[in-house]
Structures are given as C-alpha cells and as structure tokens.
PDB file of C-alpha atoms in Angstrom:
ATOM      1  CA  ALA A   1      -0.091   0.015   0.149  1.00  0.00           C
ATOM      2  CA  GLN A   2       1.151   3.495  -0.533  1.00  0.00           C
ATOM      3  CA  LYS A   3       2.428   5.881   2.402  1.00  0.00           C
ATOM      4  CA  VAL A   4       3.801   9.021   2.746  1.00  0.00           C
ATOM      5  CA  THR A   5       5.525  10.239   5.662  1.00  0.00           C
ATOM      6  CA  GLN A   6       6.691  13.600   6.459  1.00  0.00           C
ATOM      7  CA  ALA A   7       8.804  12.984   9.729  1.00  0.00           C
ATOM      8  CA  GLN A   8       8.925  16.656  10.742  1.00  0.00           C
ATOM      9  CA  THR A   9       5.793  17.983  12.547  1.00  0.00           C
ATOM     10  CA  GLU A  10       6.859  21.238  13.110  1.00  0.00           C
ATOM     11  CA  ILE A  11       9.534  23.724  11.959  1.00  0.00           C
ATOM     12  CA  SER A  12      10.499  26.838  13.218  1.00  0.00           C
ATOM     13  CA  VAL A  13      12.978  29.183  11.422  1.00  0.00           C
ATOM     14  CA  VAL A  14      13.854  33.146  11.527  1.00  0.00           C
ATOM     15  CA  GLU A  15      13.527  35.051   8.102  1.00  0.00           C
ATOM     16  CA  LYS A  16      15.936  34.528   5.512  1.00  0.00           C
ATOM     17  CA  GLU A  17      17.341  31.385   7.075  1.00  0.00           C
ATOM     18  CA  ASP A  18      17.105  28.127   4.735  1.00  0.00           C
ATOM     19  CA  VAL A  19      14.986  25.393   5.304  1.00  0.00           C
ATOM     20  CA  THR A  20      14.411  21.696   3.855  1.00  0.00           C
ATOM     21  CA  LEU A  21      11.208  19.899   4.383  1.00  0.00           C
ATOM     22  CA  ASP A  22      11.654  16.052   4.220  1.00  0.00           C
ATOM     23  CA  CYS A  23       9.276  13.585   2.652  1.00  0.00           C
ATOM     24  CA  VAL A  24       9.645   9.849   1.802  1.00  0.00           C
ATOM     25  CA  TYR A  25       7.247   7.591   0.155  1.00  0.00           C
ATOM     26  CA  GLU A  26       6.338   4.066  -0.155  1.00  0.00           C
ATOM     27  CA  THR A  27       4.931   2.439  -3.072  1.00  0.00           C
ATOM     28  CA  ARG A  28       4.907  -0.857  -5.020  1.00  0.00           C
ATOM     29  CA  ASP A  29       4.151   0.602  -8.686  1.00  0.00           C
ATOM     30  CA  THR A  30       6.737   1.584 -10.804  1.00  0.00           C
ATOM     31  CA  THR A  31       4.615   4.705 -12.345  1.00  0.00           C
ATOM     32  CA  TYR A  32       3.741   7.389  -9.781  1.00  0.00           C
ATOM     33  CA  TYR A  33       3.676  11.068  -9.332  1.00  0.00           C
ATOM     34  CA  LEU A  34       4.788  12.837  -6.104  1.00  0.00           C
ATOM     35  CA  PHE A  35       3.454  16.569  -5.145  1.00  0.00           C
ATOM     36  CA  TRP A  36       3.820  19.391  -2.867  1.00  0.00           C
ATOM     37  CA  TYR A  37       0.841  21.471  -1.615  1.00  0.00           C
ATOM     38  CA  LYS A  38       0.843  24.500   0.575  1.00  0.00           C
ATOM     39  CA  GLN A  39      -2.018  25.213   2.878  1.00  0.00           C
ATOM     40  CA  PRO A  40      -1.646  28.942   4.517  1.00  0.00           C
ATOM     41  CA  PRO A  41      -4.410  29.547   7.364  1.00  0.00           C
ATOM     42  CA  SER A  42      -7.189  30.105   5.058  1.00  0.00           C
ATOM     43  CA  GLY A  43      -7.254  26.439   4.622  1.00  0.00           C
ATOM     44  CA  GLU A  44      -6.802  26.298   0.399  1.00  0.00           C
ATOM     45  CA  LEU A  45      -4.438  23.483  -0.557  1.00  0.00           C
ATOM     46  CA  VAL A  46      -2.121  25.429  -2.950  1.00  0.00           C
ATOM     47  CA  PHE A  47      -0.646  23.404  -5.575  1.00  0.00           C
ATOM     48  CA  LEU A  48       3.296  23.820  -5.916  1.00  0.00           C
ATOM     49  CA  ILE A  49       4.829  21.343  -8.045  1.00  0.00           C
ATOM     50  CA  ARG A  50       4.422  17.812  -9.712  1.00  0.00           C
ATOM     51  CA  ARG A  51       7.066  15.169 -10.525  1.00  0.00           C
ATOM     52  CA  ASN A  52       6.561  11.745 -12.136  1.00  0.00           C
ATOM     53  CA  SER A  53       8.512   8.628 -11.254  1.00  0.00           C
ATOM     54  CA  PHE A  54      10.789   8.802 -14.670  1.00  0.00           C
ATOM     55  CA  ASP A  55      12.085  12.221 -13.910  1.00  0.00           C
ATOM     56  CA  GLU A  56      14.532  12.726 -11.291  1.00  0.00           C
ATOM     57  CA  GLN A  57      16.156  15.939 -12.363  1.00  0.00           C
ATOM     58  CA  ASN A  58      15.985  18.421  -9.404  1.00  0.00           C
ATOM     59  CA  GLU A  59      13.668  21.496 -10.215  1.00  0.00           C
ATOM     60  CA  ILE A  60      14.135  25.147  -8.888  1.00  0.00           C
ATOM     61  CA  SER A  61      11.503  27.817  -8.894  1.00  0.00           C
ATOM     62  CA  GLY A  62      12.663  31.175  -7.478  1.00  0.00           C
ATOM     63  CA  ARG A  63      13.356  30.724  -3.807  1.00  0.00           C
ATOM     64  CA  TYR A  64      11.805  26.954  -3.969  1.00  0.00           C
ATOM     65  CA  SER A  65      13.857  23.842  -5.027  1.00  0.00           C
ATOM     66  CA  TRP A  66      13.166  20.223  -5.054  1.00  0.00           C
ATOM     67  CA  ASN A  67      15.209  17.114  -4.752  1.00  0.00           C
ATOM     68  CA  PHE A  68      13.565  13.673  -6.038  1.00  0.00           C
ATOM     69  CA  GLN A  69      15.662  10.774  -5.118  1.00  0.00           C
ATOM     70  CA  LYS A  70      14.222   7.465  -6.201  1.00  0.00           C
ATOM     71  CA  SER A  71      17.101   5.570  -4.354  1.00  0.00           C
ATOM     72  CA  THR A  72      16.028   6.668  -1.359  1.00  0.00           C
ATOM     73  CA  SER A  73      12.233   6.972  -2.194  1.00  0.00           C
ATOM     74  CA  SER A  74      12.350  11.066  -1.257  1.00  0.00           C
ATOM     75  CA  PHE A  75      11.194  13.863  -2.304  1.00  0.00           C
ATOM     76  CA  ASN A  76      12.507  16.916  -0.300  1.00  0.00           C
ATOM     77  CA  PHE A  77      11.644  20.567  -0.680  1.00  0.00           C
ATOM     78  CA  THR A  78      13.690  23.539   0.119  1.00  0.00           C
ATOM     79  CA  ILE A  79      12.848  26.959   0.438  1.00  0.00           C
ATOM     80  CA  THR A  80      16.043  29.339   0.225  1.00  0.00           C
ATOM     81  CA  ALA A  81      15.781  32.595   2.195  1.00  0.00           C
ATOM     82  CA  SER A  82      12.720  32.161   3.632  1.00  0.00           C
ATOM     83  CA  GLN A  83      10.016  34.672   4.107  1.00  0.00           C
ATOM     84  CA  VAL A  84       7.189  35.241   6.905  1.00  0.00           C
ATOM     85  CA  VAL A  85       4.889  34.656   4.096  1.00  0.00           C
ATOM     86  CA  ASP A  86       6.075  31.061   3.568  1.00  0.00           C
ATOM     87  CA  SER A  87       4.537  30.038   7.101  1.00  0.00           C
ATOM     88  CA  ALA A  88       2.081  27.275   6.421  1.00  0.00           C
ATOM     89  CA  VAL A  89       1.463  23.757   6.876  1.00  0.00           C
ATOM     90  CA  TYR A  90       3.198  22.047   3.672  1.00  0.00           C
ATOM     91  CA  PHE A  91       1.967  18.583   2.500  1.00  0.00           C
ATOM     92  CA  CYS A  92       3.639  15.811   0.398  1.00  0.00           C
ATOM     93  CA  ALA A  93       1.438  13.675  -1.506  1.00  0.00           C
ATOM     94  CA  LEU A  94       1.804  10.541  -3.694  1.00  0.00           C
ATOM     95  CA  SER A  95      -0.494   9.559  -6.649  1.00  0.00           C
ATOM     96  CA  GLU A  96      -0.208   6.071  -8.359  1.00  0.00           C
ATOM     97  CA  GLY A  97      -1.362   4.284 -11.556  1.00  0.00           C
ATOM     98  CA  PHE A  98      -3.965   1.857 -12.047  1.00  0.00           C
ATOM     99  CA  ASN A  99      -1.320  -0.994 -11.920  1.00  0.00           C
ATOM    100  CA  ALA A 100      -1.448  -0.396  -8.499  1.00  0.00           C
ATOM    101  CA  GLY A 101      -4.405  -2.169  -7.799  1.00  0.00           C
ATOM    102  CA  GLY A 102      -7.034  -0.173  -8.372  1.00  0.00           C
ATOM    103  CA  THR A 103      -8.168   1.021  -5.168  1.00  0.00           C
ATOM    104  CA  SER A 104      -5.485   3.776  -4.956  1.00  0.00           C
ATOM    105  CA  TYR A 105      -6.161   5.187  -8.763  1.00  0.00           C
ATOM    106  CA  GLY A 106      -6.701   8.666  -9.173  1.00  0.00           C
ATOM    107  CA  LYS A 107      -6.467   9.419  -5.363  1.00  0.00           C
ATOM    108  CA  LEU A 108      -3.850  11.546  -3.742  1.00  0.00           C
ATOM    109  CA  THR A 109      -1.782  10.015  -0.428  1.00  0.00           C
ATOM    110  CA  PHE A 110      -0.597  12.926   1.813  1.00  0.00           C
ATOM    111  CA  GLY A 111       1.726  12.776   4.291  1.00  0.00           C
ATOM    112  CA  GLN A 112       0.863  14.272   7.669  1.00  0.00           C
ATOM    113  CA  GLY A 113       2.257  17.729   6.882  1.00  0.00           C
ATOM    114  CA  THR A 114       4.964  19.884   8.293  1.00  0.00           C
ATOM    115  CA  ILE A 115       3.847  23.150   9.975  1.00  0.00           C
ATOM    116  CA  LEU A 116       6.397  25.729   8.984  1.00  0.00           C
ATOM    117  CA  THR A 117       6.775  29.100  11.130  1.00  0.00           C
ATOM    118  CA  VAL A 118       8.873  31.524   9.700  1.00  0.00           C
ATOM    119  CA  HIS A 119       9.469  34.355  12.354  1.00  0.00           C
ATOM    120  CA  PRO A 120      10.619  37.911  11.416  1.00  0.00           C
TER     121      PRO A 120
ATOM    122  CA  GLU B   1      -9.839  31.847 -14.717  1.00  0.00           C
ATOM    123  CA  ALA B   2     -11.810  31.007 -11.563  1.00  0.00           C
ATOM    124  CA  GLY B   3     -10.655  28.416  -9.639  1.00  0.00           C
ATOM    125  CA  VAL B   4     -12.705  25.779  -7.642  1.00  0.00           C
ATOM    126  CA  THR B   5     -15.339  26.947  -5.413  1.00  0.00           C
ATOM    127  CA  GLN B   6     -17.238  25.474  -2.548  1.00  0.00           C
ATOM    128  CA  SER B   7     -20.196  26.206  -0.762  1.00  0.00           C
ATOM    129  CA  PRO B   8     -21.150  27.152   2.053  1.00  0.00           C
ATOM    130  CA  THR B   9     -18.211  28.339   3.708  1.00  0.00           C
ATOM    131  CA  HIS B  10     -19.132  27.139   7.187  1.00  0.00           C
ATOM    132  CA  LEU B  11     -21.942  24.457   7.857  1.00  0.00           C
ATOM    133  CA  ILE B  12     -23.052  23.736  11.768  1.00  0.00           C
ATOM    134  CA  LYS B  13     -25.209  20.633  12.060  1.00  0.00           C
ATOM    135  CA  THR B  14     -26.646  18.784  15.143  1.00  0.00           C
ATOM    136  CA  ARG B  15     -26.016  15.055  15.198  1.00  0.00           C
ATOM    137  CA  GLY B  16     -28.428  12.839  13.246  1.00  0.00           C
ATOM    138  CA  GLN B  17     -28.548  15.358  10.535  1.00  0.00           C
ATOM    139  CA  GLN B  18     -27.943  15.609   6.992  1.00  0.00           C
ATOM    140  CA  ALA B  19     -25.308  18.032   5.500  1.00  0.00           C
ATOM    141  CA  THR B  20     -24.751  18.557   1.657  1.00  0.00           C
ATOM    142  CA  LEU B  21     -22.030  20.112   0.298  1.00  0.00           C
ATOM    143  CA  ARG B  22     -21.546  21.639  -2.745  1.00  0.00           C
ATOM    144  CA  CYS B  23     -18.436  21.876  -5.268  1.00  0.00           C
ATOM    145  CA  SER B  24     -17.814  23.585  -8.708  1.00  0.00           C
ATOM    146  CA  PRO B  25     -14.706  22.213 -10.645  1.00  0.00           C
ATOM    147  CA  ILE B  26     -12.335  24.799 -12.727  1.00  0.00           C
ATOM    148  CA  SER B  27     -14.147  25.129 -16.426  1.00  0.00           C
ATOM    149  CA  GLY B  28     -12.723  22.403 -18.347  1.00  0.00           C
ATOM    150  CA  HIS B  29     -12.337  19.977 -15.727  1.00  0.00           C
ATOM    151  CA  THR B  30     -14.304  16.843 -15.573  1.00  0.00           C
ATOM    152  CA  SER B  31     -13.034  15.103 -12.469  1.00  0.00           C
ATOM    153  CA  VAL B  32     -14.062  16.153  -9.061  1.00  0.00           C
ATOM    154  CA  TYR B  33     -12.453  14.909  -5.583  1.00  0.00           C
ATOM    155  CA  TRP B  34     -13.709  15.209  -1.890  1.00  0.00           C
ATOM    156  CA  TYR B  35     -10.997  14.655   1.012  1.00  0.00           C
ATOM    157  CA  GLN B  36     -11.704  15.200   4.749  1.00  0.00           C
ATOM    158  CA  GLN B  37      -9.355  16.761   6.821  1.00  0.00           C
ATOM    159  CA  ALA B  38      -9.959  16.163  10.108  1.00  0.00           C
ATOM    160  CA  LEU B  39      -7.937  17.408  13.128  1.00  0.00           C
ATOM    161  CA  GLY B  40      -5.212  15.069  13.939  1.00  0.00           C
ATOM    162  CA  LEU B  41      -6.295  12.338  11.187  1.00  0.00           C
ATOM    163  CA  GLY B  42      -4.631  14.590   8.181  1.00  0.00           C
ATOM    164  CA  LEU B  43      -5.960  14.595   4.520  1.00  0.00           C
ATOM    165  CA  GLN B  44      -8.005  11.734   3.708  1.00  0.00           C
ATOM    166  CA  PHE B  45      -9.496  11.034   0.332  1.00  0.00           C
ATOM    167  CA  LEU B  46     -13.335  10.448   0.235  1.00  0.00           C
ATOM    168  CA  LEU B  47     -14.505  10.195  -3.279  1.00  0.00           C
ATOM    169  CA  TRP B  48     -13.734  10.594  -7.133  1.00  0.00           C
ATOM    170  CA  TYR B  49     -16.164  11.375  -9.682  1.00  0.00           C
ATOM    171  CA  ASP B  50     -15.573  11.650 -13.201  1.00  0.00           C
ATOM    172  CA  GLU B  51     -17.870  12.298 -16.135  1.00  0.00           C
ATOM    173  CA  GLY B  52     -20.773  11.480 -13.722  1.00  0.00           C
ATOM    174  CA  GLU B  53     -19.407   8.369 -12.517  1.00  0.00           C
ATOM    175  CA  GLU B  54     -17.960   7.554  -9.025  1.00  0.00           C
ATOM    176  CA  ARG B  55     -14.560   6.268  -9.819  1.00  0.00           C
ATOM    177  CA  ASN B  56     -13.057   5.386  -6.520  1.00  0.00           C
ATOM    178  CA  ARG B  57     -13.963   5.391  -3.056  1.00  0.00           C
ATOM    179  CA  GLY B  58     -12.059   5.958   0.271  1.00  0.00           C
ATOM    180  CA  ASN B  59     -12.478   4.138   3.217  1.00  0.00           C
ATOM    181  CA  PHE B  60     -15.314   5.926   4.546  1.00  0.00           C
ATOM    182  CA  PRO B  61     -18.932   4.363   5.710  1.00  0.00           C
ATOM    183  CA  PRO B  62     -21.858   4.572   3.319  1.00  0.00           C
ATOM    184  CA  ARG B  63     -23.356   7.320   4.772  1.00  0.00           C
ATOM    185  CA  PHE B  64     -20.613   9.349   2.970  1.00  0.00           C
ATOM    186  CA  SER B  65     -22.245   9.880  -0.515  1.00  0.00           C
ATOM    187  CA  GLY B  66     -21.833  12.057  -3.454  1.00  0.00           C
ATOM    188  CA  ARG B  67     -22.694  12.519  -7.023  1.00  0.00           C
ATOM    189  CA  GLN B  68     -21.532  14.597  -9.928  1.00  0.00           C
ATOM    190  CA  PHE B  69     -23.801  16.695 -12.265  1.00  0.00           C
ATOM    191  CA  PRO B  70     -23.804  17.133 -16.100  1.00  0.00           C
ATOM    192  CA  ASN B  71     -22.020  20.317 -15.552  1.00  0.00           C
ATOM    193  CA  TYR B  72     -19.338  18.606 -13.436  1.00  0.00           C
ATOM    194  CA  SER B  73     -20.297  20.016 -10.382  1.00  0.00           C
ATOM    195  CA  SER B  74     -20.934  17.855  -7.614  1.00  0.00           C
ATOM    196  CA  GLU B  75     -22.299  17.630  -4.024  1.00  0.00           C
ATOM    197  CA  LEU B  76     -21.029  15.511  -1.144  1.00  0.00           C
ATOM    198  CA  ASN B  77     -23.611  14.494   1.440  1.00  0.00           C
ATOM    199  CA  VAL B  78     -23.264  12.852   4.596  1.00  0.00           C
ATOM    200  CA  ASN B  79     -26.304  11.405   6.419  1.00  0.00           C
ATOM    201  CA  ALA B  80     -26.536  10.551  10.000  1.00  0.00           C
ATOM    202  CA  LEU B  81     -23.944  12.837  11.186  1.00  0.00           C
ATOM    203  CA  GLU B  82     -21.807  11.902  13.898  1.00  0.00           C
ATOM    204  CA  LEU B  83     -19.607  13.952  16.077  1.00  0.00           C
ATOM    205  CA  GLU B  84     -16.385  13.113  14.334  1.00  0.00           C
ATOM    206  CA  ASP B  85     -17.494  14.059  11.032  1.00  0.00           C
ATOM    207  CA  SER B  86     -16.456  17.626  12.044  1.00  0.00           C
ATOM    208  CA  ALA B  87     -13.600  18.738   9.650  1.00  0.00           C
ATOM    209  CA  LEU B  88     -12.623  20.965   6.590  1.00  0.00           C
ATOM    210  CA  TYR B  89     -13.864  19.132   3.607  1.00  0.00           C
ATOM    211  CA  LEU B  90     -11.938  19.859   0.671  1.00  0.00           C
ATOM    212  CA  CYS B  91     -13.150  19.745  -3.293  1.00  0.00           C
ATOM    213  CA  ALA B  92     -10.585  19.253  -5.702  1.00  0.00           C
ATOM    214  CA  SER B  93     -10.732  19.116  -9.374  1.00  0.00           C
ATOM    215  CA  SER B  94      -8.826  17.987 -12.506  1.00  0.00           C
ATOM    216  CA  ARG B  95      -9.005  17.391 -16.166  1.00  0.00           C
ATOM    217  CA  GLY B  96      -9.911  13.790 -15.458  1.00  0.00           C
ATOM    218  CA  GLN B  97      -6.767  11.816 -16.432  1.00  0.00           C
ATOM    219  CA  GLY B  98      -6.541  10.047 -13.169  1.00  0.00           C
ATOM    220  CA  MET B  99      -3.415   9.538 -11.812  1.00  0.00           C
ATOM    221  CA  THR B 100      -1.141  11.573 -14.281  1.00  0.00           C
ATOM    222  CA  ASP B 101      -3.225  14.993 -13.735  1.00  0.00           C
ATOM    223  CA  THR B 102      -2.765  17.438 -10.921  1.00  0.00           C
ATOM    224  CA  GLN B 103      -5.640  18.342  -8.671  1.00  0.00           C
ATOM    225  CA  TYR B 104      -6.408  21.811  -7.533  1.00  0.00           C
ATOM    226  CA  PHE B 105      -8.240  22.288  -4.514  1.00  0.00           C
ATOM    227  CA  GLY B 106     -11.073  24.560  -3.504  1.00  0.00           C
ATOM    228  CA  PRO B 107     -11.038  26.775  -0.023  1.00  0.00           C
ATOM    229  CA  GLY B 108     -13.156  24.163   1.527  1.00  0.00           C
ATOM    230  CA  THR B 109     -15.956  24.028   4.056  1.00  0.00           C
ATOM    231  CA  ARG B 110     -15.954  23.394   7.447  1.00  0.00           C
ATOM    232  CA  LEU B 111     -18.620  21.497   9.224  1.00  0.00           C
ATOM    233  CA  THR B 112     -19.385  21.283  12.779  1.00  0.00           C
ATOM    234  CA  VAL B 113     -21.392  18.549  14.414  1.00  0.00           C
ATOM    235  CA  LEU B 114     -22.776  19.578  17.626  1.00  0.00           C
TER     236      LEU B 114
END
C-alpha cells in the first residue's frame, strides 16, 4: 500500500534562513507522481509542484527547489531565504497508477504535513 | 480563470442530521475529488467522480455519498452526522486523467457537528 511520511511535524526558522522539508514515500508501483502543496491559514491547498517517477531531475522555481531521489524514495523541498509569507502547512502527496491495484487509482495519499513558521 | 469553488464556507449541524456540501470545478475539468481533513487525522481521500460516475472511494462508511452533475459540479452528502464528522471538507478538480493530472483544490467547507 502507498504511504507518505513527513517526519518533521513542526519547523521554526528565522527569516532568511534556508529550510528543508523532508518527504519519504512508499509504493509498489513503478509509475507514480509526487506533489507538494502549501496550506496557508485560509485553508485552501495551493499546488506547488508535480513530479513523475521517471524524471529525477531536480527542479528550482525562484526560492523553491525540490530534490527527488528514487534510490531513497525521497522528495524533499527546500525554501531558500525563507520569508514570513512562507509560514504554512506543507503537504507532500503521492498518486499511483492503475497498476497499483485499482483502489488507489486517482487519489492523492498525503503525508501528515509539516507546519513551517518563519519568524521575522 | 476561476478556481474551484465550494459552498457553504461554514456549516453547523447537530448529530443525526444530514449535511450537503457543494463544489464547482475549474472550467474544463471533468473530475471532482473530495477529501476530509479532520483534526489530527490529516487529509483523507473520500470520493472521486469523473464524467458523472463514481471512479473510486476511500475508506469511509456508506453514509458518505455524493454525485456529479452534467455540468461537472458535485455534491457531497453526509447522512446521520456524528461528532467525528466535524472537519474541513476539501474539493479538488482535474482534467480527468486520473493519476497523471494535477488536482487543484477549493477553499473548503468547514463542517461542525454539535
């Protein structure tokens, strides 16, 4: 069965510090997608990135970067020079293919989330 | 382009009552997903509708049900409400390609059961 683990429940940093949010996943499928979402206090989940299992290239978008390593089943997220507006709950999620057995098809399996607080 | 919309924003019910939550997907999206975010339990998948059909269902009792209308909007119904149904219910939509497509979320409906 699929599983996503975000071991860090809460992280607190001071503005301008770099911070890395860890995500480890489990799946028996060879084809899958990984996602990161941000949930600010308003509650709405904001999509940040999607990665498929065949593309291990790291990605950078402004102050955000993602490191995908299949060998360790990890998909970590780094915020460089953090800002107060980055304060939110961040979720890592996994989506499996139909080959996974049908019951997981189409759904996102989320980690428990990491609460990030950036202090001024 | 308008995002996913949900109504109502807040809903207060008492035990045993029924709740109906509504969701309108992004224009052009045919799939709608429902998730429950209860305190301490994280985000749990409830239901997936595509082209009017239920495609997958999470591990929830039958009193959680829904439907998708011809215009792709969706309703989630929760019958015989229990206190533990209190949660944020999030709706998401996608272009209907299952695993490969990104799900975009709405602002949620906060259901409180007294």
